Amino acid sequence: GVWHAGAPNNLVEGNFVGVNAAGSWVIRHANIGVELNATPNNTVGGTTAAARNILSGNAGAGVFITGAASTGNLVTGNYIGVNSTGSYSLNNLVGGVGIGYSPGIMPASGNIIGSGVNKTPGICNGGCNVISGNAMNGLLLSSSANNLIAYNHIGVDKNNSSFVGNSGDGVGLIDSPNNTIDNNVINGNNDNGV
């Protein structure tokens, strides 16, 4: 996929990672869709359809943020674990979004997953991420604090009209204090919502 290590202030937008160019079926590769490793202030996605990344069908997580220097990153407006219409599963095999959760990996704090910018009520557009249809959890935070998870659809399609559940929790928290989970639609997951 796309790997950033110690490289701040990058923009990752309009990519199809783990799927074909139409975003309709899986072309699975062996690792993570987008990894931000010890790198701050990157943006993955955007608030328009053209800026949206389709981060699905990966053998690792769709997005993985790790390392103490990974702060101030924004993941917004993406489809993570679903097809390009946001309607059915093209699962990432190790969850949708992970923050600091691999064994031996440093935690990451102060990142934002999702945004209410340009979002229509009830529909996942603008800065909203669809994080659905993944194997394991939709999001998993481990030993990571002060992150914001907001305005996402987690376990449902972009229109909140059908379940596209993650096979684990919608949002999992392990030893992760002081995170904010706000204004998300979390439903249809196979384990806990949060």
Short mmCIF file of C-alpha atoms in Angstrom, two decimals:
data_model
loop_
_atom_site.label_atom_id
_atom_site.label_comp_id
_atom_site.label_asym_id
_atom_site.label_seq_id
_atom_site.Cartn_x
_atom_site.Cartn_y
_atom_site.Cartn_z
CA GLY A 1 0.00 0.00 0.00
CA VAL A 2 1.23 3.47 0.98
CA TRP A 3 3.84 3.77 3.75
CA HIS A 4 5.02 6.99 5.40
CA ALA A 5 7.81 6.84 7.98
CA GLY A 6 9.07 10.09 9.46
CA ALA A 7 7.68 12.04 6.51
CA PRO A 8 5.26 14.77 7.67
CA ASN A 9 2.71 16.97 5.87
CA ASN A 10 1.75 14.61 3.06
CA LEU A 11 -1.62 14.35 1.32
CA VAL A 12 -2.93 10.92 0.30
CA GLU A 13 -6.10 11.24 -1.75
CA GLY A 14 -8.01 9.67 -4.63
CA ASN A 15 -6.35 6.25 -4.40
CA PHE A 16 -7.72 2.72 -4.79
CA VAL A 17 -5.61 0.51 -2.51
CA GLY A 18 -6.34 -3.23 -2.34
CA VAL A 19 -9.06 -3.10 -4.99
CA ASN A 20 -9.38 -2.71 -8.74
CA ALA A 21 -9.60 0.75 -10.37
CA ALA A 22 -13.40 0.69 -10.19
CA GLY A 23 -13.36 -0.21 -6.51
CA SER A 24 -15.68 -3.12 -7.16
CA TRP A 25 -13.57 -6.16 -6.27
CA VAL A 26 -10.50 -7.13 -4.28
CA ILE A 27 -6.95 -7.28 -5.64
CA ARG A 28 -5.44 -8.16 -2.31
CA HIS A 29 -1.82 -7.41 -1.48
CA ALA A 30 0.12 -8.58 1.53
CA ASN A 31 0.05 -5.69 3.95
CA ILE A 32 -1.59 -2.46 5.18
CA GLY A 33 -3.44 -0.04 2.92
CA VAL A 34 -1.95 3.20 4.34
CA GLU A 35 0.54 3.21 7.22
CA LEU A 36 1.62 6.39 9.04
CA ASN A 37 4.64 5.36 11.08
CA ALA A 38 6.18 8.00 13.37
CA THR A 39 5.00 10.79 11.07
CA PRO A 40 2.82 13.82 11.95
CA ASN A 41 0.35 16.11 10.22
CA ASN A 42 -0.63 13.99 7.23
CA THR A 43 -4.06 13.96 5.61
CA VAL A 44 -5.54 10.74 4.21
CA GLY A 45 -8.58 11.57 2.09
CA GLY A 46 -10.60 14.77 1.93
CA THR A 47 -14.14 16.14 1.90
CA THR A 48 -14.96 15.60 -1.79
CA ALA A 49 -15.65 12.40 -3.72
CA ALA A 50 -12.52 13.01 -5.81
CA ALA A 51 -10.35 13.09 -2.68
CA ARG A 52 -11.80 9.88 -1.25
CA ASN A 53 -9.52 6.85 -0.94
CA ILE A 54 -10.93 3.34 -1.28
CA LEU A 55 -8.83 1.42 1.27
CA SER A 56 -10.29 -2.06 1.12
CA GLY A 57 -9.28 -5.63 0.41
CA ASN A 58 -5.88 -5.36 2.13
CA ALA A 59 -4.28 -8.25 3.99
CA GLY A 60 -3.48 -5.86 6.86
CA ALA A 61 -5.55 -2.96 8.19
CA GLY A 62 -6.99 -0.34 5.88
CA VAL A 63 -5.19 2.43 7.82
CA PHE A 64 -2.60 2.01 10.58
CA ILE A 65 -1.24 4.94 12.61
CA THR A 66 1.64 4.16 14.93
CA GLY A 67 4.55 5.76 16.78
CA ALA A 68 4.78 8.57 19.31
CA ALA A 69 5.58 11.09 16.57
CA SER A 70 2.35 10.22 14.74
CA THR A 71 0.14 13.08 15.90
CA GLY A 72 -2.03 15.60 14.11
CA ASN A 73 -2.94 13.17 11.33
CA LEU A 74 -6.40 13.40 9.74
CA VAL A 75 -8.19 10.45 8.12
CA THR A 76 -11.32 11.83 6.48
CA GLY A 77 -13.83 11.05 3.75
CA ASN A 78 -12.60 7.53 2.93
CA TYR A 79 -14.27 4.18 2.32
CA ILE A 80 -12.44 1.61 4.45
CA GLY A 81 -13.53 -2.00 4.01
CA VAL A 82 -16.23 -1.38 1.43
CA ASN A 83 -16.54 -0.88 -2.32
CA SER A 84 -16.50 2.45 -4.15
CA THR A 85 -20.24 3.01 -3.69
CA GLY A 86 -19.98 2.40 0.06
CA SER A 87 -22.55 -0.37 -0.13
CA TYR A 88 -20.91 -3.80 0.28
CA SER A 89 -17.91 -5.38 1.96
CA LEU A 90 -14.45 -5.71 0.43
CA ASN A 91 -12.89 -6.49 3.76
CA ASN A 92 -9.48 -5.61 5.11
CA LEU A 93 -8.30 -8.70 6.96
CA VAL A 94 -6.86 -6.98 10.08
CA GLY A 95 -9.53 -4.38 10.72
CA GLY A 96 -10.41 -1.02 9.25
CA VAL A 97 -8.33 1.50 11.24
CA GLY A 98 -5.68 0.70 13.85
CA ILE A 99 -3.99 3.25 16.09
CA GLY A 100 -0.88 1.99 17.88
CA TYR A 101 -2.07 -1.58 18.20
CA SER A 102 0.63 -3.94 16.84
CA PRO A 103 2.75 -5.78 19.42
CA GLY A 104 5.84 -3.76 20.28
CA ILE A 105 4.60 -0.68 18.43
CA MET A 106 4.56 2.72 20.11
CA PRO A 107 1.16 4.36 20.69
CA ALA A 108 -0.08 7.31 18.67
CA SER A 109 -2.05 10.22 20.09
CA GLY A 110 -3.80 13.37 18.94
CA ASN A 111 -5.13 12.08 15.60
CA ILE A 112 -8.55 12.59 14.03
CA ILE A 113 -10.60 9.91 12.28
CA GLY A 114 -13.59 11.48 10.51
CA SER A 115 -15.04 14.97 10.20
CA GLY A 116 -18.40 16.67 9.97
CA VAL A 117 -17.18 19.00 7.19
CA ASN A 118 -19.61 18.98 4.22
CA LYS A 119 -21.53 16.05 5.73
CA THR A 120 -25.22 15.61 4.95
CA PRO A 121 -27.23 14.37 7.98
CA GLY A 122 -27.81 10.61 7.74
CA ILE A 123 -25.44 10.14 4.78
CA CYS A 124 -21.72 9.45 4.93
CA ASN A 125 -20.31 12.09 2.61
CA GLY A 126 -17.96 15.03 3.10
CA GLY A 127 -15.49 14.23 5.87
CA CYS A 128 -17.30 11.10 7.07
CA ASN A 129 -15.47 7.76 6.69
CA VAL A 130 -17.35 4.53 6.02
CA ILE A 131 -15.49 1.97 8.16
CA SER A 132 -17.49 -1.17 7.58
CA GLY A 133 -17.29 -4.75 6.37
CA ASN A 134 -13.84 -5.44 7.80
CA ALA A 135 -12.59 -8.65 9.35
CA MET A 136 -11.89 -7.99 13.04
CA ASN A 137 -12.68 -4.49 14.37
CA GLY A 138 -13.81 -1.39 12.56
CA LEU A 139 -11.35 0.65 14.65
CA LEU A 140 -8.96 -0.52 17.34
CA LEU A 141 -7.03 1.84 19.61
CA SER A 142 -4.33 0.34 21.82
CA SER A 143 -2.36 2.33 24.42
CA SER A 144 -3.24 5.49 22.50
CA ALA A 145 -4.79 8.64 23.99
CA ASN A 146 -6.45 11.89 22.96
CA ASN A 147 -7.63 10.77 19.54
CA LEU A 148 -10.96 11.93 18.08
CA ILE A 149 -13.29 9.47 16.30
CA ALA A 150 -16.20 11.49 14.90
CA TYR A 151 -18.84 11.56 12.15
CA ASN A 152 -18.14 8.07 10.77
CA HIS A 153 -20.40 5.23 9.66
CA ILE A 154 -19.08 2.11 11.39
CA GLY A 155 -20.80 -1.16 10.48
CA VAL A 156 -23.36 0.33 8.09
CA ASP A 157 -23.36 1.49 4.48
CA LYS A 158 -22.90 5.12 3.43
CA ASN A 159 -26.65 5.81 3.56
CA ASN A 160 -27.20 4.06 6.93
CA SER A 161 -29.75 1.90 5.14
CA SER A 162 -28.19 -1.56 5.58
CA PHE A 163 -25.73 -3.34 7.84
CA VAL A 164 -22.22 -3.94 6.52
CA GLY A 165 -20.88 -5.12 9.84
CA ASN A 166 -17.31 -5.44 10.97
CA SER A 167 -16.72 -8.94 12.30
CA GLY A 168 -15.45 -7.68 15.69
CA ASP A 169 -16.23 -4.50 17.61
CA GLY A 170 -17.24 -1.29 15.92
CA VAL A 171 -14.67 0.59 18.04
CA GLY A 172 -12.30 -1.29 20.36
CA LEU A 173 -10.28 0.44 23.09
CA ILE A 174 -7.42 -1.29 24.92
CA ASP A 175 -5.58 0.72 27.59
CA SER A 176 -6.50 3.89 25.70
CA PRO A 177 -7.66 6.80 27.88
CA ASN A 178 -9.04 10.21 27.02
CA ASN A 179 -10.19 9.48 23.48
CA THR A 180 -13.39 11.08 22.17
CA ILE A 181 -15.96 9.05 20.21
CA ASP A 182 -18.61 11.46 19.00
CA ASN A 183 -21.46 11.64 16.45
CA ASN A 184 -20.75 8.31 14.76
CA VAL A 185 -23.32 5.84 13.46
CA ILE A 186 -22.20 2.50 14.97
CA ASN A 187 -24.46 -0.44 14.20
CA GLY A 188 -24.56 -3.91 12.70
CA ASN A 189 -21.19 -5.09 14.00
CA ASN A 190 -20.76 -8.70 15.10
CA ASP A 191 -19.44 -7.85 18.57
CA ASN A 192 -19.71 -4.70 20.72
CA GLY A 193 -20.52 -1.31 19.32
CA VAL A 194 -17.84 0.32 21.51
#
